[in-house]
Protein backbone atom coordinates (compact mmCIF):
# COMPACT_ATOMS: atom_id res chain seq x y z
CA UNK A 1 0.00 0.00 0.00
CA UNK A 2 1.15 3.53 -0.64
CA UNK A 3 0.60 6.80 1.14
CA UNK A 4 -2.48 8.67 -0.04
CA UNK A 5 -1.91 12.40 -0.58
CA UNK A 6 0.91 12.31 1.98
CA UNK A 7 -1.56 12.05 4.86
CA UNK A 8 0.16 9.02 6.27
CA UNK A 9 -2.90 6.92 5.49
CA UNK A 10 -2.45 3.51 3.90
CA UNK A 11 -4.76 3.10 0.95
CA UNK A 12 -5.42 -0.21 -0.78
CA UNK A 13 -5.47 -0.64 -4.53
CA UNK A 14 -9.24 -1.08 -4.45
CA UNK A 15 -9.75 2.12 -2.45
CA UNK A 16 -7.61 4.14 -4.85
CA UNK A 17 -9.80 2.97 -7.71
CA UNK A 18 -12.92 3.86 -5.74
CA UNK A 19 -11.60 7.40 -5.28
CA UNK A 20 -11.02 7.67 -9.03
CA UNK A 21 -14.53 6.37 -9.72
CA UNK A 22 -16.01 8.81 -7.21
CA UNK A 23 -14.26 11.83 -8.66
CA UNK A 24 -15.33 10.87 -12.17
CA UNK A 25 -18.91 10.28 -10.96
CA UNK A 26 -19.06 13.90 -9.81
CA UNK A 27 -16.96 15.79 -12.37
CA UNK A 28 -18.23 14.30 -15.64
CA UNK A 29 -21.96 14.67 -14.82
CA UNK A 30 -21.30 18.23 -13.63
CA UNK A 31 -19.79 19.10 -17.01
CA UNK A 32 -22.69 17.34 -18.75
CA UNK A 33 -25.20 19.29 -16.65
CA UNK A 34 -23.60 22.61 -17.53
CA UNK A 35 -23.62 21.77 -21.24
CA UNK A 36 -27.07 20.17 -21.54
CA UNK A 37 -29.21 21.19 -18.59
CA UNK A 38 -28.02 24.77 -18.94
CA UNK A 39 -30.18 24.95 -22.08
CA UNK A 40 -33.44 23.98 -20.36
CA UNK A 41 -34.55 27.50 -19.51
CA UNK A 42 -33.92 28.96 -22.94
CA UNK A 43 -34.62 26.07 -25.34
CA UNK A 44 -37.64 23.75 -25.59
CA UNK A 45 -36.58 20.27 -24.42
CA UNK A 46 -37.60 18.76 -27.74
CA UNK A 47 -34.89 20.84 -29.42
CA UNK A 48 -32.05 20.17 -26.97
CA UNK A 49 -29.37 17.94 -28.47
CA UNK A 50 -28.60 15.69 -25.52
CA UNK A 51 -27.88 12.29 -27.07
CA UNK A 52 -24.30 12.91 -28.23
CA UNK A 53 -23.28 14.72 -25.01
CA UNK A 54 -24.87 11.92 -22.95
CA UNK A 55 -23.07 9.17 -24.87
CA UNK A 56 -19.85 11.19 -24.68
CA UNK A 57 -20.19 11.60 -20.90
CA UNK A 58 -20.77 7.87 -20.42
CA UNK A 59 -17.90 6.90 -22.73
CA UNK A 60 -15.57 9.45 -21.10
CA UNK A 61 -16.35 8.06 -17.64
CA UNK A 62 -15.59 4.51 -18.77
CA UNK A 63 -12.38 5.40 -20.60
CA UNK A 64 -11.07 7.68 -17.84
CA UNK A 65 -11.84 5.06 -15.17
CA UNK A 66 -9.87 2.47 -17.13
CA UNK A 67 -6.96 4.87 -17.60
CA UNK A 68 -7.06 5.75 -13.90
CA UNK A 69 -7.02 2.07 -12.93
CA UNK A 70 -4.04 1.46 -15.23
CA UNK A 71 -2.16 4.40 -13.72
CA UNK A 72 -2.86 3.15 -10.19
CA UNK A 73 -1.71 -0.36 -11.17
CA UNK A 74 1.52 1.01 -12.65
CA UNK A 75 2.14 3.25 -9.62
CA UNK A 76 1.61 0.45 -7.10
CA UNK A 77 2.02 -2.89 -8.90
CA UNK A 78 2.26 -4.93 -5.68
CA UNK A 79 -1.33 -4.23 -4.75
CA UNK A 80 -2.81 -4.48 -8.24
CA UNK A 81 -5.65 -6.94 -8.43
CA UNK A 82 -5.31 -8.08 -4.82
CA UNK A 83 -8.57 -7.91 -2.90
CA UNK A 84 -8.96 -9.32 0.58
CA UNK A 85 -12.17 -10.19 2.42
CA UNK A 86 -12.51 -6.63 3.70
CA UNK A 87 -12.34 -5.24 0.13
CA UNK A 88 -14.98 -7.70 -1.05
CA UNK A 89 -17.29 -6.90 1.88
CA UNK A 90 -16.96 -3.15 1.40
CA UNK A 91 -17.57 -3.49 -2.33
CA UNK A 92 -20.62 -5.67 -1.75
CA UNK A 93 -22.16 -3.20 0.72
CA UNK A 94 -21.50 -0.18 -1.49
CA UNK A 95 -22.87 -1.88 -4.59
CA UNK A 96 -26.01 -2.92 -2.70
CA UNK A 97 -26.72 0.69 -1.74
CA UNK A 98 -26.05 1.73 -5.33
CA UNK A 99 -28.40 -0.97 -6.59
CA UNK A 100 -31.26 0.27 -4.42
CA UNK A 101 -30.80 3.90 -5.45
CA UNK A 102 -30.56 2.92 -9.13
CA UNK A 103 -33.72 0.86 -8.81
CA UNK A 104 -35.60 3.80 -7.31
CA UNK A 105 -34.40 6.10 -10.09
CA UNK A 106 -35.44 3.65 -12.78
CA UNK A 107 -38.90 3.44 -11.23
CA UNK A 108 -39.15 7.23 -11.48
CA UNK A 109 -38.10 7.01 -15.14
CA UNK A 110 -40.70 4.30 -15.71
CA UNK A 111 -43.31 6.62 -14.24
CA UNK A 112 -42.21 9.34 -16.66
CA UNK A 113 -42.57 6.93 -19.57
CA UNK A 114 -46.06 5.97 -18.43
CA UNK A 115 -46.94 9.67 -18.15
CA UNK A 116 -45.63 10.11 -21.70
CA UNK A 117 -43.04 12.68 -20.64
CA UNK A 118 -40.59 13.89 -23.29
CA UNK A 119 -37.69 11.52 -23.99
CA UNK A 120 -35.33 14.22 -22.78
CA UNK A 121 -36.62 13.96 -19.21
CA UNK A 122 -36.68 10.16 -19.25
CA UNK A 123 -33.04 10.08 -20.39
CA UNK A 124 -31.99 12.66 -17.79
CA UNK A 125 -33.75 10.71 -15.04
CA UNK A 126 -32.05 7.45 -16.00
CA UNK A 127 -28.64 9.16 -16.19
CA UNK A 128 -29.26 10.87 -12.84
CA UNK A 129 -30.16 7.48 -11.33
CA UNK A 130 -26.86 6.02 -12.56
CA UNK A 131 -24.95 9.01 -11.19
CA UNK A 132 -26.73 8.89 -7.84
CA UNK A 133 -25.99 5.17 -7.66
CA UNK A 134 -22.30 5.75 -8.40
CA UNK A 135 -21.97 8.57 -5.89
CA UNK A 136 -23.81 6.79 -3.08
CA UNK A 137 -21.92 3.53 -3.55
CA UNK A 138 -18.63 5.44 -3.63
CA UNK A 139 -19.46 7.34 -0.43
CA UNK A 140 -20.45 4.13 1.36
CA UNK A 141 -17.23 2.41 0.28
CA UNK A 142 -14.95 5.31 1.21
CA UNK A 143 -16.58 5.71 4.62
CA UNK A 144 -16.21 1.97 5.22
CA UNK A 145 -12.52 2.06 4.26
CA UNK A 146 -11.84 5.09 6.46
CA UNK A 147 -13.61 3.53 9.45
CA UNK A 148 -11.62 0.34 8.99
CA UNK A 149 -8.29 2.19 8.58
mmCIF file of C-alpha atoms in Angstrom:
data_model
loop_
_atom_site.group_PDB
_atom_site.id
_atom_site.type_symbol
_atom_site.label_atom_id
_atom_site.label_comp_id
_atom_site.label_asym_id
_atom_site.label_seq_id
_atom_site.Cartn_x
_atom_site.Cartn_y
_atom_site.Cartn_z
ATOM 1 C CA UNK A 1 0.000 0.000 0.000
ATOM 2 C CA UNK A 2 1.146 3.526 -0.643
ATOM 3 C CA UNK A 3 0.601 6.804 1.138
ATOM 4 C CA UNK A 4 -2.476 8.671 -0.044
ATOM 5 C CA UNK A 5 -1.913 12.401 -0.576
ATOM 6 C CA UNK A 6 0.913 12.310 1.980
ATOM 7 C CA UNK A 7 -1.560 12.047 4.864
ATOM 8 C CA UNK A 8 0.161 9.019 6.269
ATOM 9 C CA UNK A 9 -2.898 6.917 5.490
ATOM 10 C CA UNK A 10 -2.454 3.508 3.903
ATOM 11 C CA UNK A 11 -4.762 3.100 0.947
ATOM 12 C CA UNK A 12 -5.422 -0.206 -0.775
ATOM 13 C CA UNK A 13 -5.467 -0.643 -4.534
ATOM 14 C CA UNK A 14 -9.241 -1.084 -4.446
ATOM 15 C CA UNK A 15 -9.751 2.116 -2.449
ATOM 16 C CA UNK A 16 -7.611 4.141 -4.849
ATOM 17 C CA UNK A 17 -9.797 2.972 -7.711
ATOM 18 C CA UNK A 18 -12.919 3.858 -5.735
ATOM 19 C CA UNK A 19 -11.599 7.398 -5.279
ATOM 20 C CA UNK A 20 -11.025 7.671 -9.035
ATOM 21 C CA UNK A 21 -14.526 6.365 -9.720
ATOM 22 C CA UNK A 22 -16.013 8.810 -7.209
ATOM 23 C CA UNK A 23 -14.255 11.835 -8.658
ATOM 24 C CA UNK A 24 -15.334 10.867 -12.174
ATOM 25 C CA UNK A 25 -18.909 10.278 -10.958
ATOM 26 C CA UNK A 26 -19.060 13.900 -9.815
ATOM 27 C CA UNK A 27 -16.963 15.791 -12.372
ATOM 28 C CA UNK A 28 -18.234 14.302 -15.643
ATOM 29 C CA UNK A 29 -21.960 14.671 -14.822
ATOM 30 C CA UNK A 30 -21.299 18.233 -13.626
ATOM 31 C CA UNK A 31 -19.792 19.096 -17.008
ATOM 32 C CA UNK A 32 -22.686 17.345 -18.752
ATOM 33 C CA UNK A 33 -25.197 19.291 -16.648
ATOM 34 C CA UNK A 34 -23.601 22.615 -17.528
ATOM 35 C CA UNK A 35 -23.622 21.769 -21.239
ATOM 36 C CA UNK A 36 -27.067 20.173 -21.538
ATOM 37 C CA UNK A 37 -29.207 21.195 -18.591
ATOM 38 C CA UNK A 38 -28.022 24.772 -18.943
ATOM 39 C CA UNK A 39 -30.176 24.951 -22.078
ATOM 40 C CA UNK A 40 -33.436 23.976 -20.356
ATOM 41 C CA UNK A 41 -34.552 27.501 -19.505
ATOM 42 C CA UNK A 42 -33.918 28.957 -22.940
ATOM 43 C CA UNK A 43 -34.625 26.066 -25.336
ATOM 44 C CA UNK A 44 -37.635 23.746 -25.593
ATOM 45 C CA UNK A 45 -36.576 20.274 -24.422
ATOM 46 C CA UNK A 46 -37.603 18.758 -27.742
ATOM 47 C CA UNK A 47 -34.888 20.838 -29.423
ATOM 48 C CA UNK A 48 -32.054 20.173 -26.975
ATOM 49 C CA UNK A 49 -29.367 17.941 -28.474
ATOM 50 C CA UNK A 50 -28.603 15.690 -25.522
ATOM 51 C CA UNK A 51 -27.883 12.286 -27.072
ATOM 52 C CA UNK A 52 -24.301 12.908 -28.228
ATOM 53 C CA UNK A 53 -23.277 14.718 -25.005
ATOM 54 C CA UNK A 54 -24.865 11.917 -22.946
ATOM 55 C CA UNK A 55 -23.073 9.174 -24.871
ATOM 56 C CA UNK A 56 -19.849 11.188 -24.678
ATOM 57 C CA UNK A 57 -20.194 11.597 -20.904
ATOM 58 C CA UNK A 58 -20.774 7.871 -20.418
ATOM 59 C CA UNK A 59 -17.897 6.904 -22.726
ATOM 60 C CA UNK A 60 -15.567 9.446 -21.095
ATOM 61 C CA UNK A 61 -16.352 8.062 -17.644
ATOM 62 C CA UNK A 62 -15.592 4.512 -18.773
ATOM 63 C CA UNK A 63 -12.376 5.401 -20.602
ATOM 64 C CA UNK A 64 -11.074 7.682 -17.840
ATOM 65 C CA UNK A 65 -11.844 5.063 -15.172
ATOM 66 C CA UNK A 66 -9.869 2.466 -17.133
ATOM 67 C CA UNK A 67 -6.963 4.873 -17.602
ATOM 68 C CA UNK A 68 -7.063 5.746 -13.901
ATOM 69 C CA UNK A 69 -7.019 2.066 -12.935
ATOM 70 C CA UNK A 70 -4.044 1.459 -15.226
ATOM 71 C CA UNK A 71 -2.156 4.398 -13.718
ATOM 72 C CA UNK A 72 -2.857 3.155 -10.186
ATOM 73 C CA UNK A 73 -1.710 -0.359 -11.168
ATOM 74 C CA UNK A 74 1.517 1.014 -12.648
ATOM 75 C CA UNK A 75 2.144 3.250 -9.621
ATOM 76 C CA UNK A 76 1.610 0.447 -7.096
ATOM 77 C CA UNK A 77 2.017 -2.890 -8.896
ATOM 78 C CA UNK A 78 2.264 -4.931 -5.681
ATOM 79 C CA UNK A 79 -1.331 -4.235 -4.754
ATOM 80 C CA UNK A 80 -2.810 -4.483 -8.241
ATOM 81 C CA UNK A 81 -5.652 -6.940 -8.429
ATOM 82 C CA UNK A 82 -5.307 -8.081 -4.824
ATOM 83 C CA UNK A 83 -8.568 -7.905 -2.900
ATOM 84 C CA UNK A 84 -8.963 -9.315 0.579
ATOM 85 C CA UNK A 85 -12.165 -10.193 2.418
ATOM 86 C CA UNK A 86 -12.510 -6.625 3.696
ATOM 87 C CA UNK A 87 -12.343 -5.236 0.135
ATOM 88 C CA UNK A 88 -14.981 -7.696 -1.052
ATOM 89 C CA UNK A 89 -17.288 -6.898 1.875
ATOM 90 C CA UNK A 90 -16.959 -3.153 1.400
ATOM 91 C CA UNK A 91 -17.569 -3.495 -2.328
ATOM 92 C CA UNK A 92 -20.620 -5.674 -1.749
ATOM 93 C CA UNK A 93 -22.156 -3.204 0.717
ATOM 94 C CA UNK A 94 -21.495 -0.182 -1.494
ATOM 95 C CA UNK A 95 -22.870 -1.880 -4.590
ATOM 96 C CA UNK A 96 -26.006 -2.918 -2.703
ATOM 97 C CA UNK A 97 -26.718 0.695 -1.737
ATOM 98 C CA UNK A 98 -26.051 1.730 -5.334
ATOM 99 C CA UNK A 99 -28.399 -0.971 -6.587
ATOM 100 C CA UNK A 100 -31.262 0.274 -4.421
ATOM 101 C CA UNK A 101 -30.799 3.902 -5.450
ATOM 102 C CA UNK A 102 -30.555 2.920 -9.127
ATOM 103 C CA UNK A 103 -33.722 0.856 -8.808
ATOM 104 C CA UNK A 104 -35.602 3.802 -7.307
ATOM 105 C CA UNK A 105 -34.404 6.097 -10.086
ATOM 106 C CA UNK A 106 -35.439 3.651 -12.781
ATOM 107 C CA UNK A 107 -38.902 3.442 -11.225
ATOM 108 C CA UNK A 108 -39.152 7.228 -11.478
ATOM 109 C CA UNK A 109 -38.104 7.012 -15.142
ATOM 110 C CA UNK A 110 -40.696 4.301 -15.713
ATOM 111 C CA UNK A 111 -43.315 6.624 -14.244
ATOM 112 C CA UNK A 112 -42.212 9.336 -16.655
ATOM 113 C CA UNK A 113 -42.566 6.927 -19.570
ATOM 114 C CA UNK A 114 -46.060 5.975 -18.430
ATOM 115 C CA UNK A 115 -46.940 9.668 -18.148
ATOM 116 C CA UNK A 116 -45.631 10.112 -21.700
ATOM 117 C CA UNK A 117 -43.038 12.675 -20.638
ATOM 118 C CA UNK A 118 -40.585 13.888 -23.286
ATOM 119 C CA UNK A 119 -37.693 11.517 -23.988
ATOM 120 C CA UNK A 120 -35.329 14.220 -22.782
ATOM 121 C CA UNK A 121 -36.618 13.960 -19.208
ATOM 122 C CA UNK A 122 -36.680 10.164 -19.252
ATOM 123 C CA UNK A 123 -33.042 10.077 -20.392
ATOM 124 C CA UNK A 124 -31.994 12.665 -17.793
ATOM 125 C CA UNK A 125 -33.747 10.712 -15.043
ATOM 126 C CA UNK A 126 -32.046 7.453 -15.998
ATOM 127 C CA UNK A 127 -28.645 9.164 -16.187
ATOM 128 C CA UNK A 128 -29.264 10.868 -12.839
ATOM 129 C CA UNK A 129 -30.161 7.479 -11.334
ATOM 130 C CA UNK A 130 -26.859 6.024 -12.555
ATOM 131 C CA UNK A 131 -24.947 9.005 -11.194
ATOM 132 C CA UNK A 132 -26.729 8.885 -7.839
ATOM 133 C CA UNK A 133 -25.986 5.170 -7.658
ATOM 134 C CA UNK A 134 -22.296 5.746 -8.399
ATOM 135 C CA UNK A 135 -21.966 8.571 -5.890
ATOM 136 C CA UNK A 136 -23.811 6.787 -3.076
ATOM 137 C CA UNK A 137 -21.920 3.525 -3.548
ATOM 138 C CA UNK A 138 -18.628 5.436 -3.625
ATOM 139 C CA UNK A 139 -19.456 7.335 -0.432
ATOM 140 C CA UNK A 140 -20.450 4.126 1.363
ATOM 141 C CA UNK A 141 -17.233 2.410 0.280
ATOM 142 C CA UNK A 142 -14.947 5.311 1.206
ATOM 143 C CA UNK A 143 -16.580 5.712 4.619
ATOM 144 C CA UNK A 144 -16.211 1.969 5.218
ATOM 145 C CA UNK A 145 -12.523 2.065 4.258
ATOM 146 C CA UNK A 146 -11.842 5.090 6.461
ATOM 147 C CA UNK A 147 -13.609 3.531 9.450
ATOM 148 C CA UNK A 148 -11.618 0.344 8.992
ATOM 149 C CA UNK A 149 -8.286 2.194 8.575
#
